[in-house]
């Protein structure tokens, strides 16, 4: 995927939410991976928190960050599976203005190379809410690596051609 080195890199402010009933920051390995990749890419990790697998709690985090003009992107990890406690996509439904269906489709296509047909159990998804991108990744270390390394690292790089999410940011709140 081409990066046009003649263009200026524009860092974005990213909030990171791990969704888990059992993890804490000290053992949040998937969150650690994303935080490291965010920093290594030159972006700013604006805030990092953990939420229980509860639609109301997740939506409250998202609404607070969506309303924060300093946050451009929200990444979540966890809660995208099929069990009764996996409610991240439902929480995103509560805050979204628009779906970004290609993200989940592309994630599962790329994930297939790593885990085969097991990727069908992932409900990775993305939405746009009041001018803020929200990307929901599964909670496994491999999934967050796939999501960041194969999709987000490029789409959150303002130099990526032919287009990227960053160049759309000034126009996301147009009416």
Coordinates of N, CA, C and O in Angstrom, one line a residue:
X1 N 0.9 -1.2 0.0 CA 0.0 0.0 0.0 C 0.9 1.2 0.0 O 1.7 1.4 0.9
X2 N 0.7 2.1 -1.0 CA 1.7 3.2 -1.2 C 1.5 4.3 -0.2 O 0.5 4.8 0.1
X3 N 2.7 4.7 0.4 CA 2.8 5.9 1.2 C 3.5 6.9 0.4 O 4.6 6.6 -0.1
X4 N 3.0 8.1 0.2 CA 3.6 9.1 -0.6 C 4.4 10.0 0.3 O 3.9 10.8 1.1
X5 N 5.7 9.7 0.3 CA 6.7 10.4 1.2 C 6.7 11.9 1.0 O 7.2 12.7 1.8
X6 N 6.2 12.4 -0.2 CA 6.3 13.8 -0.4 C 5.1 14.6 0.3 O 5.2 15.8 0.4
X7 N 4.2 13.8 0.9 CA 3.1 14.4 1.6 C 3.5 14.5 3.1 O 4.3 13.8 3.6
X8 N 2.8 15.4 3.8 CA 3.1 15.6 5.2 C 2.3 14.6 6.1 O 1.1 14.5 5.9
X9 N 3.0 14.0 7.0 CA 2.3 13.1 8.0 C 1.5 14.0 9.0 O 2.1 15.0 9.5
X10 N 0.3 13.7 9.2 CA -0.6 14.4 10.2 C -1.0 13.5 11.3 O -1.8 12.6 11.1
X11 N -0.4 13.6 12.5 CA -0.8 12.7 13.6 C -2.2 13.0 14.0 O -2.7 14.1 13.9
X12 N -2.8 11.9 14.5 CA -4.2 12.0 15.0 C -4.2 11.6 16.5 O -3.3 10.9 17.0
X13 N -5.2 12.1 17.2 CA -5.4 11.8 18.6 C -6.3 10.6 18.8 O -7.5 10.7 18.3
X14 N -5.8 9.6 19.4 CA -6.6 8.3 19.5 C -6.9 8.0 21.0 O -6.0 8.0 21.8
X15 N -8.1 7.6 21.2 CA -8.6 7.1 22.5 C -8.6 5.6 22.4 O -9.1 5.1 21.3
X16 N -8.2 4.9 23.4 CA -8.2 3.4 23.4 C -9.0 2.8 24.5 O -8.7 3.1 25.7
X17 N -10.0 2.0 24.2 CA -10.8 1.4 25.2 C -10.7 -0.1 25.0 O -11.1 -0.7 24.0
X18 N -10.3 -0.8 26.1 CA -10.3 -2.2 26.2 C -11.6 -2.6 26.9 O -11.9 -2.1 27.9
X19 N -12.3 -3.6 26.3 CA -13.6 -4.0 26.8 C -13.4 -5.4 27.3 O -13.1 -6.4 26.6
X20 N -13.5 -5.6 28.7 CA -13.2 -6.9 29.3 C -13.8 -6.9 30.7 O -13.7 -5.9 31.4
X21 N -14.3 -8.0 31.1 CA -14.7 -8.2 32.5 C -13.6 -8.7 33.4 O -13.7 -8.7 34.6
X22 N -12.5 -9.1 32.8 CA -11.4 -9.7 33.5 C -10.1 -9.0 33.5 O -9.2 -9.2 34.3
X23 N -9.9 -8.1 32.5 CA -8.6 -7.5 32.3 C -8.5 -6.2 33.1 O -9.5 -5.5 33.3
X24 N -7.2 -5.9 33.5 CA -6.9 -4.6 34.1 C -5.8 -4.0 33.2 O -5.2 -4.8 32.4
X25 N -5.4 -2.8 33.4 CA -4.3 -2.2 32.5 C -3.0 -3.0 32.7 O -2.3 -3.1 31.7
X26 N -2.8 -3.5 33.8 CA -1.5 -4.2 34.0 C -1.4 -5.5 33.2 O -0.3 -6.0 33.0
X27 N -2.5 -6.1 32.8 CA -2.5 -7.4 32.0 C -3.3 -7.2 30.7 O -3.7 -8.2 30.1
X28 N -3.4 -6.0 30.2 CA -4.1 -5.8 29.0 C -3.1 -5.8 27.8 O -2.7 -4.8 27.3
X29 N -2.8 -7.0 27.4 CA -1.7 -7.2 26.4 C -2.2 -6.6 25.0 O -1.4 -6.0 24.3
X30 N -3.4 -6.8 24.6 CA -3.9 -6.3 23.3 C -3.9 -4.8 23.4 O -3.5 -4.1 22.4
X31 N -4.3 -4.2 24.5 CA -4.2 -2.7 24.6 C -2.8 -2.2 24.6 O -2.5 -1.2 24.0
X32 N -1.9 -3.0 25.2 CA -0.4 -2.6 25.1 C 0.1 -2.6 23.7 O 0.8 -1.7 23.3
X33 N -0.3 -3.6 22.9 CA 0.1 -3.7 21.5 C -0.4 -2.5 20.8 O 0.4 -1.8 20.0
X34 N -1.7 -2.1 20.9 CA -2.2 -1.0 20.2 C -1.6 0.3 20.7 O -1.2 1.2 19.8
X35 N -1.4 0.5 22.0 CA -0.7 1.7 22.5 C 0.7 1.9 21.9 O 1.0 3.0 21.5
X36 N 1.4 0.8 21.8 CA 2.8 0.9 21.2 C 2.7 1.2 19.8 O 3.5 2.0 19.3
X37 N 1.8 0.6 19.0 CA 1.7 0.9 17.6 C 1.2 2.3 17.3 O 1.7 2.9 16.4
X38 N 0.3 2.8 18.1 CA -0.1 4.2 18.0 C 1.0 5.1 18.1 O 1.3 6.0 17.3
X39 N 1.8 4.9 19.2 CA 3.0 5.8 19.4 C 4.1 5.6 18.3 O 4.6 6.6 17.8
X40 N 4.3 4.4 18.0 CA 5.4 4.2 16.9 C 5.0 4.8 15.6 O 5.9 5.2 14.8
X41 N 3.7 4.9 15.3 CA 3.3 5.4 14.0 C 3.3 7.0 14.1 O 3.2 7.6 13.0
X42 N 3.5 7.5 15.3 CA 3.6 9.0 15.4 C 2.3 9.7 15.8 O 2.2 10.9 15.8
X43 N 1.3 8.9 16.2 CA 0.1 9.4 16.6 C 0.1 9.6 18.1 O 1.0 9.2 18.8
X44 N -0.9 10.3 18.7 CA -1.0 10.6 20.1 C -2.0 9.7 20.8 O -3.2 9.7 20.3
X45 N -1.6 9.0 21.8 CA -2.6 8.2 22.6 C -3.2 9.2 23.6 O -2.5 9.6 24.6
X46 N -4.4 9.7 23.4 CA -5.0 10.7 24.2 C -5.5 10.2 25.5 O -5.3 10.9 26.5
X47 N -6.0 9.0 25.5 CA -6.5 8.4 26.8 C -6.6 6.9 26.5 O -6.9 6.4 25.4
X48 N -6.5 6.1 27.6 CA -6.6 4.7 27.6 C -7.3 4.2 28.8 O -6.9 4.6 29.9
X49 N -8.4 3.5 28.6 CA -9.2 3.0 29.7 C -9.7 1.6 29.5 O -9.6 1.1 28.4
X50 N -10.3 1.0 30.5 CA -10.9 -0.3 30.4 C -12.4 -0.2 30.8 O -12.7 0.6 31.7
X51 N -13.3 -0.9 30.1 CA -14.7 -0.9 30.4 C -15.1 -2.3 30.5 O -14.6 -3.2 29.9
X52 N -16.1 -2.5 31.4 CA -16.7 -3.9 31.5 C -17.5 -4.1 30.2 O -17.9 -3.2 29.5
X53 N -17.9 -5.4 30.0 CA -18.7 -5.8 28.9 C -20.1 -5.4 29.2 O -21.0 -6.3 29.5
X54 N -20.4 -4.2 29.1 CA -21.8 -3.6 29.4 C -22.1 -2.5 28.4 O -21.4 -1.6 28.3
X55 N -23.2 -2.7 27.6 CA -23.5 -1.8 26.6 C -23.6 -0.3 27.1 O -23.1 0.6 26.4
X56 N -24.2 -0.1 28.2 CA -24.4 1.2 28.8 C -23.0 1.8 29.1 O -22.8 3.0 28.8
X57 N -22.2 1.1 29.8 CA -20.9 1.6 30.2 C -20.0 1.9 28.9 O -19.3 2.9 28.9
X58 N -20.0 1.0 28.0 CA -19.2 1.2 26.8 C -19.7 2.4 26.0 O -19.0 3.3 25.6
X59 N -21.1 2.6 25.9 CA -21.6 3.7 25.2 C -21.3 5.0 25.9 O -21.0 6.0 25.3
X60 N -21.3 5.0 27.2 CA -20.9 6.2 28.0 C -19.5 6.6 27.7 O -19.2 7.8 27.5
X61 N -18.6 5.7 27.7 CA -17.2 6.0 27.3 C -17.2 6.6 25.9 O -16.5 7.6 25.7
X62 N -17.8 6.0 25.0 CA -17.8 6.4 23.6 C -18.4 7.8 23.5 O -17.8 8.7 22.8
X63 N -19.5 8.1 24.1 CA -20.2 9.4 24.0 C -19.2 10.5 24.6 O -19.1 11.6 24.0
X64 N -18.6 10.2 25.7 CA -17.7 11.2 26.3 C -16.5 11.5 25.4 O -16.2 12.7 25.2
X65 N -16.0 10.5 24.7 CA -14.8 10.7 23.8 C -15.3 11.3 22.5 O -14.5 12.1 21.9
X66 N -16.4 11.0 22.0 CA -17.0 11.6 20.8 C -17.1 13.1 21.0 O -16.8 13.9 20.1
X67 N -17.6 13.5 22.2 CA -17.8 14.9 22.5 C -16.6 15.6 22.8 O -16.6 16.9 22.8
X68 N -15.4 14.9 22.9 CA -14.1 15.6 23.2 C -13.5 16.0 21.9 O -13.1 15.1 21.1
X69 N -13.4 17.3 21.6 CA -12.9 17.8 20.3 C -11.5 17.4 20.1 O -10.9 17.5 19.0
X70 N -10.8 17.0 21.1 CA -9.3 16.6 21.0 C -9.2 15.2 20.5 O -8.0 14.7 20.3
X71 N -10.2 14.4 20.5 CA -10.1 13.0 20.1 C -10.7 12.8 18.7 O -11.8 13.2 18.4
X72 N -9.8 12.3 17.8 CA -10.2 12.1 16.4 C -10.7 10.7 16.1 O -11.5 10.5 15.2
X73 N -10.1 9.7 16.8 CA -10.4 8.3 16.6 C -10.5 7.6 17.9 O -9.8 7.9 18.8
X74 N -11.4 6.6 17.9 CA -11.5 5.7 19.1 C -11.3 4.3 18.6 O -11.9 3.9 17.6
X75 N -10.4 3.6 19.3 CA -10.2 2.2 19.0 C -10.7 1.4 20.2 O -10.4 1.8 21.4
X76 N -11.4 0.4 20.0 CA -11.8 -0.6 21.0 C -11.2 -1.9 20.7 O -11.0 -2.3 19.6
X77 N -10.9 -2.7 21.8 CA -10.5 -4.0 21.6 C -11.3 -4.9 22.6 O -11.4 -4.6 23.8
X78 N -11.9 -6.0 22.1 CA -12.6 -6.9 22.9 C -14.1 -6.7 22.7 O -14.6 -5.7 22.3
X79 N -14.9 -7.8 23.1 CA -16.3 -7.7 23.0 C -16.9 -7.9 21.7 O -18.1 -7.5 21.5
X80 N -16.2 -8.4 20.7 CA -16.7 -8.4 19.3 C -17.1 -9.9 18.9 O -17.4 -10.1 17.8
X81 N -17.1 -10.8 19.9 CA -17.4 -12.2 19.6 C -18.9 -12.5 19.6 O -19.7 -11.5 19.5
X82 N -19.2 -13.7 19.8 CA -20.6 -14.1 19.7 C -21.2 -14.5 21.1 O -22.4 -14.8 21.1
X83 N -20.5 -14.5 22.1 CA -21.0 -14.9 23.4 C -22.0 -13.9 24.0 O -22.0 -12.7 23.5
X84 N -22.7 -14.2 25.0 CA -23.7 -13.3 25.6 C -23.1 -12.0 26.1 O -23.8 -11.0 26.2
X85 N -21.9 -12.1 26.6 CA -21.2 -10.9 27.1 C -20.6 -10.0 26.1 O -20.1 -8.9 26.4
X86 N -20.5 -10.5 24.8 CA -19.8 -9.7 23.8 C -20.9 -8.7 23.2 O -21.7 -9.1 22.4
X87 N -20.7 -7.4 23.6 CA -21.8 -6.4 23.2 C -21.2 -5.2 22.6 O -21.9 -4.2 22.5
X88 N -19.9 -5.2 22.2 CA -19.3 -4.0 21.6 C -20.0 -3.5 20.4 O -20.3 -2.3 20.3
X89 N -20.3 -4.4 19.4 CA -21.1 -3.8 18.2 C -22.4 -3.2 18.6 O -22.8 -2.2 18.0
X90 N -23.1 -3.8 19.6 CA -24.4 -3.2 20.0 C -24.2 -1.9 20.6 O -25.0 -1.0 20.5
X91 N -23.1 -1.7 21.4 CA -22.8 -0.4 22.0 C -22.5 0.7 20.9 O -22.9 1.8 20.9
X92 N -21.8 0.2 19.8 CA -21.5 1.1 18.7 C -22.8 1.5 18.0 O -22.9 2.7 17.6
X93 N -23.7 0.6 17.9 CA -25.0 0.9 17.3 C -25.7 2.0 18.0 O -26.4 2.8 17.4
X94 N -25.5 2.2 19.3 CA -26.1 3.2 20.1 C -25.6 4.6 19.9 O -26.2 5.6 20.2
X95 N -24.4 4.7 19.3 CA -23.7 6.0 19.2 C -23.5 6.4 17.7 O -23.2 7.5 17.4
X96 N -23.7 5.5 16.8 CA -23.3 5.7 15.4 C -24.2 6.6 14.6 O -25.4 6.7 14.9
X97 N -23.6 7.3 13.7 CA -24.3 8.1 12.6 C -24.3 7.3 11.3 O -25.3 7.2 10.6
X98 N -23.1 6.6 11.1 CA -22.9 5.9 9.8 C -22.1 4.7 10.1 O -21.1 4.7 10.9
X99 N -22.4 3.6 9.5 CA -21.5 2.4 9.5 C -20.4 2.6 8.5 O -20.6 3.3 7.5
X100 N -19.3 1.9 8.7 CA -18.2 1.8 7.8 C -18.0 0.3 7.5 O -17.1 -0.3 8.1
X101 N -18.9 -0.3 6.7 CA -19.0 -1.7 6.6 C -17.7 -2.3 6.0 O -17.3 -3.5 6.3
X102 N -17.0 -1.6 5.2 CA -15.8 -2.2 4.5 C -14.7 -2.5 5.6 O -13.9 -3.4 5.3
X103 N -14.7 -1.9 6.7 CA -13.7 -2.2 7.7 C -13.8 -3.6 8.2 O -12.9 -4.4 8.2
X104 N -15.0 -4.0 8.6 CA -15.2 -5.4 9.1 C -15.0 -6.4 8.0 O -14.4 -7.5 8.3
X105 N -15.5 -6.1 6.8 CA -15.3 -7.0 5.7 C -13.8 -7.2 5.4 O -13.4 -8.4 5.3
X106 N -13.1 -6.1 5.4 CA -11.6 -6.2 5.1 C -10.9 -6.9 6.2 O -10.0 -7.8 6.0
X107 N -11.3 -6.6 7.5 CA -10.7 -7.3 8.6 C -10.8 -8.8 8.5 O -9.8 -9.5 8.7
X108 N -12.0 -9.2 8.3 CA -12.3 -10.7 8.2 C -11.5 -11.3 7.0 O -11.0 -12.4 7.2
X109 N -11.5 -10.6 5.9 CA -10.7 -11.2 4.8 C -9.2 -11.3 5.1 O -8.6 -12.4 4.9
X110 N -8.6 -10.3 5.8 CA -7.2 -10.4 6.1 C -7.0 -11.4 7.3 O -6.0 -12.1 7.3
X111 N -7.9 -11.4 8.2 CA -7.8 -12.4 9.3 C -7.9 -13.8 8.9 O -7.3 -14.7 9.5
X112 N -8.6 -14.1 7.8 CA -8.7 -15.4 7.3 C -7.3 -16.0 7.0 O -7.1 -17.2 7.3
X113 N -6.4 -15.2 6.6 CA -5.0 -15.7 6.3 C -4.3 -16.2 7.6 O -3.5 -17.0 7.6
X114 N -4.7 -15.6 8.8 CA -4.1 -16.0 10.0 C -4.9 -17.1 10.7 O -4.2 -18.0 11.3
X115 N -6.2 -17.1 10.7 CA -7.0 -18.0 11.5 C -8.0 -18.8 10.8 O -8.8 -19.5 11.3
X116 N -8.0 -18.7 9.4 CA -8.9 -19.5 8.6 C -10.3 -19.1 8.9 O -10.7 -18.0 9.2
X117 N -11.2 -20.2 8.8 CA -12.6 -19.9 8.9 C -13.1 -19.4 10.3 O -14.2 -19.0 10.4
X118 N -12.2 -19.5 11.3 CA -12.6 -19.0 12.6 C -12.8 -17.5 12.6 O -13.5 -17.0 13.5
X119 N -12.4 -16.8 11.5 CA -12.6 -15.4 11.4 C -14.1 -15.1 11.3 O -14.5 -14.0 11.7
X120 N -14.9 -16.0 10.9 CA -16.4 -15.8 10.8 C -17.0 -15.5 12.2 O -18.1 -14.9 12.3
X121 N -16.3 -15.8 13.3 CA -16.8 -15.5 14.6 C -16.6 -14.1 15.1 O -17.0 -13.7 16.1
X122 N -15.8 -13.3 14.3 CA -15.5 -12.0 14.6 C -16.6 -11.0 14.1 O -17.0 -11.1 13.0
X123 N -17.0 -10.1 15.0 CA -17.9 -9.0 14.6 C -17.1 -7.7 14.6 O -17.7 -6.6 14.9
X124 N -15.9 -7.7 14.2 CA -15.1 -6.4 14.1 C -15.9 -5.5 13.2 O -16.5 -5.9 12.2
X125 N -15.9 -4.2 13.6 CA -16.8 -3.3 12.8 C -16.2 -1.9 13.1 O -15.3 -1.6 13.9
X126 N -16.8 -0.9 12.3 CA -16.4 0.5 12.4 C -17.6 1.3 12.1 O -18.5 1.0 11.3
X127 N -17.6 2.5 12.8 CA -18.7 3.5 12.6 C -18.1 4.9 12.6 O -17.0 5.1 13.1
X128 N -18.9 5.8 12.2 CA -18.6 7.2 12.3 C -19.7 7.8 13.2 O -20.9 7.5 13.0
X129 N -19.3 8.6 14.2 CA -20.2 9.2 15.1 C -19.8 10.7 15.4 O -18.7 10.9 15.9
X130 N -20.6 11.6 14.9 CA -20.4 13.0 15.1 C -19.0 13.5 14.8 O -18.4 14.2 15.5
X131 N -18.5 13.0 13.7 CA -17.2 13.3 13.2 C -16.0 12.5 13.8 O -14.9 12.9 13.5
X132 N -16.3 11.5 14.6 CA -15.3 10.7 15.2 C -15.3 9.3 14.6 O -16.4 8.7 14.6
X133 N -14.2 8.8 14.2 CA -14.1 7.4 13.8 C -14.0 6.5 15.0 O -13.3 6.7 15.9
X134 N -14.8 5.3 14.9 CA -14.7 4.3 16.0 C -14.5 3.0 15.3 O -15.3 2.6 14.5
X135 N -13.4 2.3 15.7 CA -13.0 1.0 15.2 C -13.0 0.0 16.3 O -12.4 0.2 17.3
X136 N -13.8 -1.1 16.1 CA -13.9 -2.1 17.1 C -13.2 -3.4 16.7 O -13.6 -4.0 15.7
X137 N -12.1 -3.7 17.4 CA -11.3 -4.9 17.1 C -11.6 -6.0 18.1 O -11.9 -5.7 19.2
X138 N -11.4 -7.2 17.7 CA -11.4 -8.3 18.7 C -10.3 -8.1 19.8 O -9.4 -7.3 19.6
X139 N -10.4 -8.9 20.8 CA -9.5 -8.7 21.9 C -8.2 -9.5 21.9 O -7.4 -9.3 22.8
X140 N -8.1 -10.3 20.9 CA -6.8 -11.1 20.9 C -5.7 -10.3 20.3 O -5.8 -9.4 19.6
X141 N -4.5 -10.7 20.8 CA -3.2 -10.0 20.3 C -3.1 -10.1 18.8 O -2.8 -9.1 18.1
X142 N -3.4 -11.3 18.2 CA -3.3 -11.4 16.8 C -4.2 -10.6 16.1 O -3.9 -10.0 15.0
X143 N -5.4 -10.4 16.6 CA -6.5 -9.6 15.9 C -6.1 -8.2 15.9 O -6.3 -7.5 14.9
X144 N -5.6 -7.7 17.0 CA -5.3 -6.2 17.1 C -4.0 -6.0 16.2 O -4.0 -4.9 15.5
X145 N -3.1 -6.9 16.1 CA -2.0 -6.7 15.2 C -2.5 -6.7 13.7 O -2.1 -5.8 12.9
X146 N -3.4 -7.6 13.4 CA -3.9 -7.6 12.0 C -4.7 -6.3 11.7 O -4.5 -5.7 10.7
X147 N -5.5 -5.9 12.6 CA -6.3 -4.7 12.4 C -5.5 -3.5 12.3 O -5.7 -2.6 11.4
X148 N -4.4 -3.3 13.1 CA -3.6 -2.2 13.0 C -2.6 -2.3 11.9 O -2.6 -1.4 11.0
X149 N -1.9 -3.4 11.8 CA -0.8 -3.5 10.8 C -1.3 -3.5 9.4 O -0.6 -3.1 8.5
X150 N -2.4 -4.1 9.2 CA -2.9 -4.3 7.8 C -4.0 -3.4 7.3 O -4.3 -3.3 6.1
X151 N -4.6 -2.6 8.3 CA -5.6 -1.7 7.9 C -5.4 -0.3 8.4 O -5.1 0.7 7.7
X152 N -5.4 -0.2 9.8 CA -5.4 1.2 10.4 C -4.1 1.9 10.2 O -4.1 3.1 10.1
X153 N -3.0 1.2 10.2 CA -1.7 1.9 10.1 C -1.7 2.7 8.7 O -1.1 3.8 8.7
X154 N -2.4 2.2 7.7 CA -2.4 2.8 6.4 C -3.5 3.9 6.4 O -3.3 5.0 5.9
X155 N -4.7 3.5 6.8 CA -5.8 4.4 6.7 C -5.7 5.6 7.7 O -6.4 6.6 7.4
X156 N -4.9 5.5 8.7 CA -4.7 6.6 9.6 C -3.4 7.4 9.3 O -3.0 8.2 10.1
X157 N -2.8 7.1 8.2 CA -1.6 7.8 7.7 C -2.0 8.7 6.6 O -2.5 8.3 5.5
X158 N -1.9 10.0 6.8 CA -2.3 11.0 5.9 C -1.6 11.0 4.6 O -2.0 11.6 3.6
X159 N -0.5 10.2 4.5 CA 0.3 10.1 3.3 C -0.1 8.9 2.4 O 0.3 8.7 1.3
X160 N -1.1 8.1 2.9 CA -1.5 6.9 2.2 C -2.3 7.3 1.0 O -3.1 8.1 1.0
X161 N -1.9 6.6 -0.2 CA -2.6 6.9 -1.5 C -3.3 5.6 -1.9 O -2.9 4.5 -1.6
X162 N -4.4 5.7 -2.6 CA -5.0 6.9 -3.2 C -5.8 7.7 -2.2 O -6.1 8.9 -2.5
X163 N -6.2 7.2 -1.0 CA -7.0 7.9 -0.1 C -6.9 7.3 1.3 O -6.3 6.2 1.4
X164 N -7.3 8.1 2.3 CA -7.2 7.7 3.7 C -8.2 8.3 4.5 O -8.9 9.3 4.1
X165 N -8.4 7.8 5.7 CA -9.4 8.4 6.6 C -9.0 9.8 7.1 O -9.9 10.6 7.4
X166 N -7.8 10.1 7.3 CA -7.3 11.4 7.8 C -7.7 12.5 6.9 O -8.2 13.6 7.4
X167 N -7.6 12.4 5.6 CA -7.9 13.5 4.7 C -9.4 13.8 4.7 O -9.8 14.9 4.3
X168 N -10.2 12.9 5.2 CA -11.7 13.2 5.3 C -12.1 13.9 6.5 O -13.2 14.4 6.6
X169 N -11.2 13.9 7.5 CA -11.6 14.4 8.9 C -12.2 15.8 8.8 O -13.2 16.1 9.5
X170 N -11.6 16.8 8.1 CA -12.1 18.1 8.1 C -13.6 18.2 7.5 O -14.3 19.2 7.8
X171 N -14.0 17.2 6.8 CA -15.3 17.2 6.2 C -16.3 16.3 6.8 O -17.5 16.2 6.4
X172 N -16.0 15.6 7.9 CA -16.9 14.6 8.5 C -18.2 15.2 9.1 O -19.2 14.5 9.2
X173 N -18.1 16.5 9.5 CA -19.3 17.1 10.1 C -20.1 17.9 9.2 O -21.0 18.7 9.6
X174 N -19.8 17.8 7.9 CA -20.5 18.6 6.9 C -22.0 18.2 6.9 O -22.4 17.1 7.1
X175 N -22.8 19.2 6.6 CA -24.3 18.9 6.4 C -24.7 19.4 5.0 O -24.2 20.3 4.5

